[in-house]
XYZ file of C-alpha atoms in Angstrom:
222
model
C 135.700 84.304 -176.712
C 134.729 82.510 -173.968
C 135.770 78.741 -174.971
C 139.466 80.245 -176.068
C 139.838 81.405 -172.705
C 138.786 77.937 -170.868
C 141.085 76.940 -173.718
C 144.330 78.280 -172.431
C 143.970 77.278 -169.355
C 143.013 74.124 -170.052
C 146.177 74.402 -172.037
C 148.682 75.448 -169.364
C 147.958 73.801 -167.353
C 148.532 70.572 -169.175
C 151.612 71.683 -169.417
C 152.449 72.223 -166.144
C 151.551 69.008 -165.331
C 153.998 67.590 -168.455
C 156.755 69.146 -167.009
C 156.308 67.319 -162.733
C 158.295 69.830 -159.733
C 156.929 72.727 -162.181
C 153.731 73.439 -161.016
C 155.085 72.724 -157.075
C 157.644 75.708 -157.494
C 155.054 78.019 -158.846
C 153.005 77.360 -155.811
C 155.125 78.049 -153.262
C 156.430 81.251 -154.946
C 152.659 82.181 -154.044
C 153.466 81.062 -150.911
C 157.233 82.196 -150.277
C 155.578 86.035 -150.792
C 152.304 85.442 -148.785
C 153.947 83.685 -146.075
C 156.182 87.002 -146.195
C 159.891 85.674 -146.196
C 160.609 88.372 -148.956
C 160.622 90.829 -145.938
C 163.376 88.855 -145.510
C 165.545 87.103 -148.045
C 165.831 88.270 -151.769
C 165.044 85.543 -154.339
C 167.040 87.047 -157.571
C 170.029 87.875 -158.482
C 172.492 89.893 -159.042
C 173.428 90.252 -155.089
C 172.413 93.212 -154.079
C 174.702 94.523 -151.746
C 177.824 96.875 -152.118
C 178.727 98.663 -148.902
C 179.054 97.810 -144.933
C 175.318 99.085 -144.541
C 173.534 97.292 -146.654
C 175.134 94.076 -146.157
C 173.934 95.278 -142.370
C 170.496 96.267 -143.387
C 169.941 92.787 -144.211
C 167.275 91.106 -142.053
C 168.295 87.486 -143.609
C 170.794 85.596 -146.317
C 170.196 86.067 -149.869
C 168.913 83.140 -151.425
C 168.850 84.018 -155.013
C 171.271 80.512 -156.026
C 169.700 78.141 -153.094
C 168.872 75.716 -155.885
C 172.786 76.108 -155.981
C 173.880 75.921 -152.794
C 171.508 73.837 -150.544
C 170.696 69.758 -150.917
C 167.079 69.459 -151.783
C 166.883 67.040 -148.383
C 168.013 69.445 -146.376
C 166.169 72.651 -147.027
C 162.922 70.517 -147.107
C 163.318 68.961 -143.421
C 164.296 72.326 -142.403
C 161.976 74.340 -143.850
C 159.587 72.225 -141.672
C 161.611 72.523 -138.457
C 164.261 74.678 -138.635
C 166.446 75.100 -136.538
C 169.722 77.684 -136.172
C 172.284 77.690 -138.520
C 174.325 80.125 -136.575
C 175.262 80.424 -133.671
C 175.227 84.324 -133.624
C 172.486 86.148 -134.937
C 171.912 86.894 -138.665
C 173.940 90.386 -138.613
C 175.525 90.555 -135.737
C 178.863 89.123 -133.657
C 178.122 90.020 -130.465
C 174.112 89.270 -129.892
C 173.278 85.472 -129.605
C 170.837 84.479 -132.209
C 167.767 84.186 -130.482
C 166.007 81.037 -132.833
C 162.509 80.806 -134.247
C 162.636 81.073 -137.859
C 158.898 80.266 -138.644
C 158.248 77.009 -139.847
C 155.998 75.857 -142.880
C 153.206 73.012 -142.744
C 152.166 70.137 -145.063
C 152.305 70.980 -148.967
C 153.295 74.021 -148.038
C 157.365 72.648 -147.593
C 157.385 70.575 -150.572
C 156.395 73.774 -152.793
C 158.674 75.823 -150.957
C 161.476 73.128 -151.108
C 161.056 73.323 -155.145
C 160.653 76.946 -155.425
C 164.575 77.058 -153.389
C 165.815 75.002 -155.506
C 164.731 76.632 -159.071
C 167.315 78.897 -157.722
C 170.344 78.579 -159.343
C 173.325 80.127 -160.693
C 175.868 79.430 -163.996
C 178.846 80.073 -161.547
C 178.469 76.763 -160.091
C 179.423 73.755 -162.154
C 177.885 70.263 -161.057
C 180.365 67.547 -160.623
C 183.529 68.254 -159.839
C 183.805 68.341 -156.383
C 182.765 65.357 -154.486
C 183.225 64.374 -149.917
C 186.673 63.725 -149.080
C 187.642 63.361 -145.662
C 190.635 65.331 -147.043
C 193.823 65.685 -145.276
C 195.224 68.755 -146.988
C 191.493 70.403 -147.308
C 191.387 69.684 -143.648
C 195.729 70.825 -142.883
C 194.090 74.298 -144.769
C 190.893 74.316 -142.873
C 192.464 73.769 -139.022
C 195.120 75.205 -138.498
C 196.660 77.142 -142.399
C 194.028 79.801 -142.735
C 192.173 78.918 -139.918
C 188.670 78.871 -141.074
C 187.928 76.463 -137.962
C 188.314 80.219 -135.472
C 185.250 81.485 -137.188
C 183.027 78.187 -137.572
C 182.433 74.933 -135.867
C 182.865 72.019 -136.848
C 182.710 68.509 -135.875
C 186.476 67.250 -134.657
C 186.501 63.509 -133.088
C 183.650 63.644 -130.936
C 183.541 67.188 -129.712
C 182.312 70.280 -131.343
C 184.721 72.872 -132.006
C 185.845 75.881 -133.721
C 184.927 79.382 -133.723
C 180.999 80.789 -133.346
C 180.858 84.201 -135.381
C 180.105 82.094 -138.360
C 177.690 79.801 -140.402
C 178.298 76.366 -137.773
C 179.818 74.662 -140.780
C 178.861 70.682 -137.795
C 176.917 68.416 -139.980
C 177.699 70.364 -143.442
C 177.355 67.460 -146.076
C 174.341 67.382 -145.234
C 173.610 70.767 -145.592
C 175.281 72.595 -148.854
C 175.827 71.210 -152.292
C 180.241 70.655 -151.815
C 180.508 72.304 -155.862
C 178.654 75.584 -154.404
C 181.582 75.731 -151.454
C 183.850 75.293 -154.257
C 182.461 78.217 -155.488
C 181.788 80.695 -153.505
C 185.710 79.855 -152.707
C 186.553 80.660 -156.568
C 184.005 84.065 -157.075
C 182.936 85.285 -153.568
C 181.742 88.146 -155.042
C 179.285 87.311 -156.883
C 177.381 85.398 -154.258
C 178.734 87.813 -150.949
C 180.151 90.465 -152.723
C 180.155 92.316 -148.750
C 181.259 90.599 -146.161
C 183.347 89.702 -143.046
C 184.310 86.637 -144.132
C 188.941 86.673 -145.519
C 188.646 86.198 -149.326
C 191.145 83.524 -149.843
C 191.179 84.206 -154.082
C 194.909 84.190 -155.197
C 196.255 82.790 -151.570
C 194.975 79.162 -151.724
C 195.130 77.475 -155.123
C 192.301 76.161 -157.314
C 192.841 72.762 -155.618
C 193.957 73.441 -152.431
C 190.155 75.406 -152.144
C 188.472 71.576 -154.030
C 190.762 69.974 -151.106
C 189.085 72.060 -148.665
C 184.775 72.275 -150.862
C 185.887 67.969 -150.368
C 186.749 67.562 -145.978
C 183.409 70.599 -145.846
C 181.701 68.498 -147.496
C 182.554 65.253 -144.933
C 180.788 67.009 -142.676
C 177.907 63.933 -141.995
C 177.039 62.157 -138.944
C 179.190 58.913 -138.056
C 176.675 55.502 -139.197
C-alpha cells in the first residue's frame, strides 16, 4: 500500500512538471487563500451579485475572469508593487482611494500570477481586437457617450476625464483588448450590477470594437 502511495505521488509530481505553469498555478491558488486574498476577491464564476446591496457589500473586484481581462506582465508587476487603479475607493463615488493594497514578494508573485491568468472566460473571443488609435472609437469615447466622463485617460500630455470609474490611463498595458469588447457586448456576464451604463442596443458591434481598439491603444509614448 505504501509503495502504491509513493508511486501515485511521484506520478502526480511528474504530471505537474510536464505541464509548464501548472504547478505554479496550483501553488498560486494556495498562496491566494493563505494571504487572505479570498476575503476581498472571489475567483469562481459566474458573477454572484444580484442587487446593489450585493455590489456594495464587496470589498474588491471579482477575479473569476482575471486571465481574460489582464495582461500577464502588467498583473505580475502590479502584484509586486500595487498602485491604485481607481481614483475613488472601491464601491464609493465620494471617498478617495487610500491605496495600501497588500503586495506579494518573491515566488509568490509568479505563482499567483499563473493562478489568476488561468481564470478565463469563454465569453471572451481571442484575437478580435487590435490596439489602434481609432478615430471613431475616440469620438465615441470622448464625445458621443462619453466614457471620459467617468474614466481618466491621457489626452495629449495631460490626464483628463472623470474619477468615478477605474482609470484607463495606460489601460493598454493592463487590459486585454478582447476583454474590453466582450465587456461591452455582454456586461451582465462580468458585472450584472454596476453604475456604468450598458451600451448594448445603443452602440453597434462595430462601434464597440472601435472603442475597445481605442482604449487598448492607451500606452506610454516611446
